[in-house]
CSV table of C-alpha atoms and ligand atoms in Angstrom, one decimal:
chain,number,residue,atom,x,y,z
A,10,UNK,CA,0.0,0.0,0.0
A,11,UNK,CA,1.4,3.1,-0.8
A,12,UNK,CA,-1.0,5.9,-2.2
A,13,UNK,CA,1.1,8.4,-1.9
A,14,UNK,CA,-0.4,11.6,-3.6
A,15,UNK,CA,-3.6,10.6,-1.5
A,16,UNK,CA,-1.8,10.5,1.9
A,17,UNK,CA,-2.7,12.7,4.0
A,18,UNK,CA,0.3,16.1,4.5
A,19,UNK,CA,2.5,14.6,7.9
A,20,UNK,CA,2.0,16.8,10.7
A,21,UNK,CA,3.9,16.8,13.9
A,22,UNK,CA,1.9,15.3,15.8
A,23,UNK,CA,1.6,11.5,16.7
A,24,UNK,CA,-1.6,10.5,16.4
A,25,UNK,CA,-2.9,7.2,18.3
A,26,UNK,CA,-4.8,5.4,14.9
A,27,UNK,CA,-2.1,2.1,14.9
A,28,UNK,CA,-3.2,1.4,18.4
A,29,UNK,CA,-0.8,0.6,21.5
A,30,UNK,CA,2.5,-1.4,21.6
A,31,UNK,CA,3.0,-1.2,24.8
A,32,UNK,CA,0.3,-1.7,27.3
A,33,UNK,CA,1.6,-1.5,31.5
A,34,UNK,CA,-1.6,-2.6,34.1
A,35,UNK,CA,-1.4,-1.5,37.8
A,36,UNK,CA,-3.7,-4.3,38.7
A,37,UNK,CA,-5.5,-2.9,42.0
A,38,UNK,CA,-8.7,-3.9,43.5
A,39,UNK,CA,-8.2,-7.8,44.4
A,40,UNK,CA,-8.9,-6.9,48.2
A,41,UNK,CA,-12.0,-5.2,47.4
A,42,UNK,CA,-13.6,-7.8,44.9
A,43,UNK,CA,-12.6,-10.3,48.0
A,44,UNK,CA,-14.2,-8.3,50.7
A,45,UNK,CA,-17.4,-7.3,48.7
A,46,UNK,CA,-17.8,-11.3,48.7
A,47,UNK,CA,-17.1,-11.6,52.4
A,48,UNK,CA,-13.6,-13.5,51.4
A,49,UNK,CA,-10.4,-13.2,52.7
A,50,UNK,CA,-7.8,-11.1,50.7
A,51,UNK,CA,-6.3,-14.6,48.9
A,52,UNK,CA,-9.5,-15.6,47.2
A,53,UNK,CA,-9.1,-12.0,45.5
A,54,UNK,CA,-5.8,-12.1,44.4
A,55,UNK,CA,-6.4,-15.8,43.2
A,56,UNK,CA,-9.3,-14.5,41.2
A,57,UNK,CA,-6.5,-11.4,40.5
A,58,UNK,CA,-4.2,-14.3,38.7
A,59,UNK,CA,-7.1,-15.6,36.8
A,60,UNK,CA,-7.4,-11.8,35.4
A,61,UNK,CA,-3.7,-12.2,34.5
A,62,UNK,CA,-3.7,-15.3,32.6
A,63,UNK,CA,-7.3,-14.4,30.5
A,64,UNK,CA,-5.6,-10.9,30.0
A,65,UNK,CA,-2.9,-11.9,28.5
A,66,UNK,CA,-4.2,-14.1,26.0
A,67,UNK,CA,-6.6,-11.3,25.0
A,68,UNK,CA,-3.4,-8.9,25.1
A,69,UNK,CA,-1.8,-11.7,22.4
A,70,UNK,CA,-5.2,-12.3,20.3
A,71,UNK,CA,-5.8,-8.5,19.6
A,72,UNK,CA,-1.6,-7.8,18.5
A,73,UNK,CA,-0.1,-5.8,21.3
A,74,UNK,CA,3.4,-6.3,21.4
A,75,UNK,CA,4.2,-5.8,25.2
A,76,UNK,CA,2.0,-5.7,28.1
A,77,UNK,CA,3.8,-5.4,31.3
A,78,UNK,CA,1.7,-6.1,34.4
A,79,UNK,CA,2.7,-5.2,37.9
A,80,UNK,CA,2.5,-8.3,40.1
A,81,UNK,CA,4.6,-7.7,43.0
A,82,UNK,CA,6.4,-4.2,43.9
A,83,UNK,CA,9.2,-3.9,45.9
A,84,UNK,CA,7.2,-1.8,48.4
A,85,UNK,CA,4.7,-4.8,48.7
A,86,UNK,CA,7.0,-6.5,51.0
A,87,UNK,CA,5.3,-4.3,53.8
A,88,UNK,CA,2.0,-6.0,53.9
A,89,UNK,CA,1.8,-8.9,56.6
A,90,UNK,CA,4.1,-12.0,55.9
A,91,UNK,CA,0.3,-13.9,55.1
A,92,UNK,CA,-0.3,-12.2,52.5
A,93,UNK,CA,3.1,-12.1,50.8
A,94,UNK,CA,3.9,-15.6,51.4
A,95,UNK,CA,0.2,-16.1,49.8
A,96,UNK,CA,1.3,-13.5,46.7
A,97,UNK,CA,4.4,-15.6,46.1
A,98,UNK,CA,2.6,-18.8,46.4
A,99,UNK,CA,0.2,-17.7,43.3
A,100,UNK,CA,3.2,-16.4,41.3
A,101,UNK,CA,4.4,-20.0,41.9
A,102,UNK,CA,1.4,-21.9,40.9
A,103,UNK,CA,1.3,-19.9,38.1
A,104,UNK,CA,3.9,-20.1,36.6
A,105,UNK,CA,3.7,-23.9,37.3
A,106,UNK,CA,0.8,-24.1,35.5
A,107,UNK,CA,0.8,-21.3,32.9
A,108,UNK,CA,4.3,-21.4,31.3
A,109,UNK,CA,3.5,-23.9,29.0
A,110,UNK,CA,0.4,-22.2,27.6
A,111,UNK,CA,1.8,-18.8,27.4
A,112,UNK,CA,4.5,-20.9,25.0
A,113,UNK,CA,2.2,-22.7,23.1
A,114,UNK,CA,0.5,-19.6,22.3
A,115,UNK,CA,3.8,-17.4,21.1
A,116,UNK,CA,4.4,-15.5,24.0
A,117,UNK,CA,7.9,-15.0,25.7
A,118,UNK,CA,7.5,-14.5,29.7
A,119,UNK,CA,10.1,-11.3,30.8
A,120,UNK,CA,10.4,-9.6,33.9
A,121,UNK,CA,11.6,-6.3,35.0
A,122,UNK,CA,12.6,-5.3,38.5
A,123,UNK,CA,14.9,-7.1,40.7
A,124,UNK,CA,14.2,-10.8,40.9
A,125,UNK,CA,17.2,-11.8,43.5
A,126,UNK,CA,14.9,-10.6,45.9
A,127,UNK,CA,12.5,-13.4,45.7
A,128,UNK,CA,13.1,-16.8,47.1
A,129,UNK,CA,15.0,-19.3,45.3
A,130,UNK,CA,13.2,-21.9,44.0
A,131,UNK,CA,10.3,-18.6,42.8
A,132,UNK,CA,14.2,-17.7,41.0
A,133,UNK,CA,14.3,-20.4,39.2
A,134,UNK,CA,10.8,-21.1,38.3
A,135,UNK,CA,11.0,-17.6,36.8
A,136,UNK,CA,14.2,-18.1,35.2
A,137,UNK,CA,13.1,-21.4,33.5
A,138,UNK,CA,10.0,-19.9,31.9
A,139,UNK,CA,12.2,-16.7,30.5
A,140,UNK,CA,14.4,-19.3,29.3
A,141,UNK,CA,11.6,-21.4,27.3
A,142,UNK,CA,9.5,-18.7,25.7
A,143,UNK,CA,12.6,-16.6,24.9
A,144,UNK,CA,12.3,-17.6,21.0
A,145,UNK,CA,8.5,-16.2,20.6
A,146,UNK,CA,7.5,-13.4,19.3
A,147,UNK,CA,3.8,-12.5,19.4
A,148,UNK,CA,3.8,-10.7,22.6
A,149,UNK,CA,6.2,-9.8,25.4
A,150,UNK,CA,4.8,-10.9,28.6
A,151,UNK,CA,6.4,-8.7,30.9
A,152,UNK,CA,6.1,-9.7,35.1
A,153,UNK,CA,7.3,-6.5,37.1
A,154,UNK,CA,8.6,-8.5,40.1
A,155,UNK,CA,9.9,-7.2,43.0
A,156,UNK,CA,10.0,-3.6,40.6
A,157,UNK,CA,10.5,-0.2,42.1
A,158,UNK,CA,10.7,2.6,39.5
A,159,UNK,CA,12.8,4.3,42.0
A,160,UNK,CA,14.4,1.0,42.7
A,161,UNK,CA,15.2,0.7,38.8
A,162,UNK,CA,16.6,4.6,38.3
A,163,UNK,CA,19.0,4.2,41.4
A,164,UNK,CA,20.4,1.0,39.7
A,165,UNK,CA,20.9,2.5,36.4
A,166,UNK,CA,22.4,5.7,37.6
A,167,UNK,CA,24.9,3.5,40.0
A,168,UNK,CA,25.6,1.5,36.8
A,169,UNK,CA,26.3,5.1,34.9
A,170,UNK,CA,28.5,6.8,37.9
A,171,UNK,CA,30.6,3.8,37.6
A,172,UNK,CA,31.0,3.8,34.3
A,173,UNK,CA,32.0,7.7,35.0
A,174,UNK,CA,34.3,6.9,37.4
A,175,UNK,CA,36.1,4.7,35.8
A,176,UNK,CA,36.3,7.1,32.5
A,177,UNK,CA,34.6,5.0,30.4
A,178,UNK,CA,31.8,8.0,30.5
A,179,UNK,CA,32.4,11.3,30.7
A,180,UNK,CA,29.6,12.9,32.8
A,181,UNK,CA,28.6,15.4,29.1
A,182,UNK,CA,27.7,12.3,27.7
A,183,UNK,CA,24.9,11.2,30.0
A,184,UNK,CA,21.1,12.0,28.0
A,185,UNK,CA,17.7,10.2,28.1
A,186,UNK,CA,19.0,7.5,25.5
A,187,UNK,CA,21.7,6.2,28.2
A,188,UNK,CA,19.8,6.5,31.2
A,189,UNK,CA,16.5,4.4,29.1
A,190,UNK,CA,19.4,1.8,27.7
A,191,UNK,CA,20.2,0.6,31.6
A,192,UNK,CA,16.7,0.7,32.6
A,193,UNK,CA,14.7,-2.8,32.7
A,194,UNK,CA,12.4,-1.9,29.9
A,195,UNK,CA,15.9,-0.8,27.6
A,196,UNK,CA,14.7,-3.2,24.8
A,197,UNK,CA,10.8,-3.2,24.9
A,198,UNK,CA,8.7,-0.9,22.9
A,199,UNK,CA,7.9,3.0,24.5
A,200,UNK,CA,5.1,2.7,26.4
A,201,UNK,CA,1.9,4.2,25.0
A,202,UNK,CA,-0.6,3.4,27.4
A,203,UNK,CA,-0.6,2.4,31.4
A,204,UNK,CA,-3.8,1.4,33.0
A,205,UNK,CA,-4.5,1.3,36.7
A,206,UNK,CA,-7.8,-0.5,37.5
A,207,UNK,CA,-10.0,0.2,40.8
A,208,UNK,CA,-10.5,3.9,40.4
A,209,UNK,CA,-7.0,4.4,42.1
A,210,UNK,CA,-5.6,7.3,40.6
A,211,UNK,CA,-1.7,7.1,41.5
A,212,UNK,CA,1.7,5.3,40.0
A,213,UNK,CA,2.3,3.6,42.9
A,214,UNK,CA,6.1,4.3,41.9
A,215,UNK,CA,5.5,1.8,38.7
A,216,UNK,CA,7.2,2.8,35.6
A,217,UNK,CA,7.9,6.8,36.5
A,218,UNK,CA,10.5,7.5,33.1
A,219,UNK,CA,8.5,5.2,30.8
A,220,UNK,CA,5.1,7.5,31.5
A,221,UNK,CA,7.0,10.4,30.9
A,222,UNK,CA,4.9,10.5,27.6
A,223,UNK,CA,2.2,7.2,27.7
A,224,UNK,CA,-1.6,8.0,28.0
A,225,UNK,CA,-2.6,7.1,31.9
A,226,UNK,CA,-6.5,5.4,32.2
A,227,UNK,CA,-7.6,4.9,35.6
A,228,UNK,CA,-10.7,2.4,35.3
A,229,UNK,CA,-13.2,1.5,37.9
A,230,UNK,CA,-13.2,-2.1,37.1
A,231,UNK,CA,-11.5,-4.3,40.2
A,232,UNK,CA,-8.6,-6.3,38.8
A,233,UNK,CA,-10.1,-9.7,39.3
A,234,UNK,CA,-13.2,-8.5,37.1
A,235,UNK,CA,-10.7,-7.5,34.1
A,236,UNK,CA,-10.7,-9.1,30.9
A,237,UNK,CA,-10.2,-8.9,27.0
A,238,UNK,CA,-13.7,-6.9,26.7
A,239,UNK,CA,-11.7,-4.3,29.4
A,240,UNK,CA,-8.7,-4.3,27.4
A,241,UNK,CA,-10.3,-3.7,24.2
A,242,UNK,CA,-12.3,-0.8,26.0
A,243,UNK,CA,-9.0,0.4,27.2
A,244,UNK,CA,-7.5,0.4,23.6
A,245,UNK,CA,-10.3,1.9,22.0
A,246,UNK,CA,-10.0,4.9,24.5
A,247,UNK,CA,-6.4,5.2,24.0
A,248,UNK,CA,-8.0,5.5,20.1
A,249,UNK,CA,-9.3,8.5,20.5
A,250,UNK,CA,-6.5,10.2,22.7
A,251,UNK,CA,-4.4,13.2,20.5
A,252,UNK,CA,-0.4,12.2,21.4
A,253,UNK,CA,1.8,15.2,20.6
A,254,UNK,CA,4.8,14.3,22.8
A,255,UNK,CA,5.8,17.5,24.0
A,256,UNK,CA,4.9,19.3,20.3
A,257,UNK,CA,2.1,20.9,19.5
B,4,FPP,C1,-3.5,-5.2,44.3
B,4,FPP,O1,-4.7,-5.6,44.9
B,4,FPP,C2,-2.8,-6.3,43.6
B,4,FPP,C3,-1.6,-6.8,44.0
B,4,FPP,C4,-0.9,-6.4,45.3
B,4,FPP,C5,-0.7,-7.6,43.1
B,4,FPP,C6,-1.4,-8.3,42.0
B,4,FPP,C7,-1.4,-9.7,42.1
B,4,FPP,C8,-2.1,-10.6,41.4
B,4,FPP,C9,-3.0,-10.1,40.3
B,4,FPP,C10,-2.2,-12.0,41.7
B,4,FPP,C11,-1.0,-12.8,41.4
B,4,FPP,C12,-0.3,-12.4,40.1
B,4,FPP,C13,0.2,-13.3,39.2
B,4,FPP,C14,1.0,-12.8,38.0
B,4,FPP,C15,-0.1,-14.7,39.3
B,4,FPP,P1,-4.9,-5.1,46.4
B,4,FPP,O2,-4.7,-6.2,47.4
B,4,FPP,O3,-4.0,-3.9,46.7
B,4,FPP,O4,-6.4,-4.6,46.4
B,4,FPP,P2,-7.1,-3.6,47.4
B,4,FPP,O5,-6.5,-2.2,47.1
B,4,FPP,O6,-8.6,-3.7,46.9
B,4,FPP,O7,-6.9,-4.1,48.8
């Protein structure tokens, strides 16, 4: 296709008509959608990892390229050792069970954040399933695990003030493009669009330089009641959203 006396004079401005690339989820709500049922915190976050898997099918069947959901942040350690022993156990069963589907279905599992955190054998179970869905390419699935955004700039600029000190940098050459190339997202697409679901309306330190420019929806939905109907709503908004990236 290329039409070119009938396309359209380029303007500066980016407009939103190929869709997202990159979608990022803040999936909130599980304690609510447990305690409107009069259930204990665990049944919501096991309904929460039933939104994950159904999610990211749907992300796969409708072409994203990336989706990068926030499971565990590194300021979630805080909550009562129930409750993070229960998270980890669900990021375990999943990936026990859900590895092997995510492969058959073209998707490579990645993670940002800092996994040495996590208990070994969770480690390894994550490591393996990077390891056997590194060769697809339909859609990035990308676990933020044990992620900080503050977390992720400190380790980058550590990385850069060592590579200063040792003169392999000089401190002129530091800009956006070698601060994003030591962050854990340096080799997934920008991201165009970050959801947050529950009617929260904050970052919740998730993904600070990446949003710099990516369209922010805060939904009322409860995570466990999210779906590929949600994410196409979510998409079709993003549709109708004027990007101009700082231009005008
Ligand atoms: C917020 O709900 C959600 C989380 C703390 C983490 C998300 C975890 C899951 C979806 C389950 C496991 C994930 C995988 C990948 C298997 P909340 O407890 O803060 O809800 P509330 O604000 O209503 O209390």
């Amino acid at each position: 296709m290329t039409g070119l006396s009938a396309s359209p004079a380029p303007t500066a401005v980016a407009t939103t008509a190929t869709g997202p690339r990159h979608v990022a989820i803040i999936m909130d709500g599980n304690g609510r959608w447990a305690k409107r049922r009069f259930l204990p915190r665990v049944a919501g976050h096991r309904a929460g990892a039933e939104a994950v898997r159904v999610t990211v099918k749907a992300a796969a069947d409708m072409g994203l390229q990336a989706l990068t959901l926030y499971a565990f942040s590194s300021e979630n350690w805080r909550r009562s050792s129930e409750e993070v022993s229960d998270l980890m156990g669900l990021l375990r069963h999943y990936l026990r069970k859900e590895v092997a589907e995510l492969d058959r279905n073209g998707i490579r599992l990645r993670t940002i954040g800092d996994i040495s955190g996590l208990e070994g054998d969770l480690i390894d179970l994550v490591r393996d399933g990077v390891e056997r869905t590194k060769d697809n390419r339909r859609l990035d699935f990308v676990l933020a695990l044990n992620y900080g955004a503050q977390d992720e700039m400190v380790r980058a600029i550590r990385d850069i003030a060592l590579a200063v000190r040792s003169g392999a940098m000089a401190p002129e050459d530091i800009d956006p493009t070698t601060i994003e190339a030591r962050l854990d997202t340096s080799d997934l697409p920008p991201l165009d669009l970050l959801i947050r679901t529950s009617g929260e309306r904050r970052l919740s330190n998730f993904l600070l330089w990446q949003a710099a420019y990516a369209e922010l929806l805060f939904v009322d939905t409860l995570w466990p009641d999210f779906d590929g109907k949600a994410l196409a709503a979510a998409i079709a908004d993003f549709g109708t959203r004027e990007r101009r990236f700082g231009g005008r």
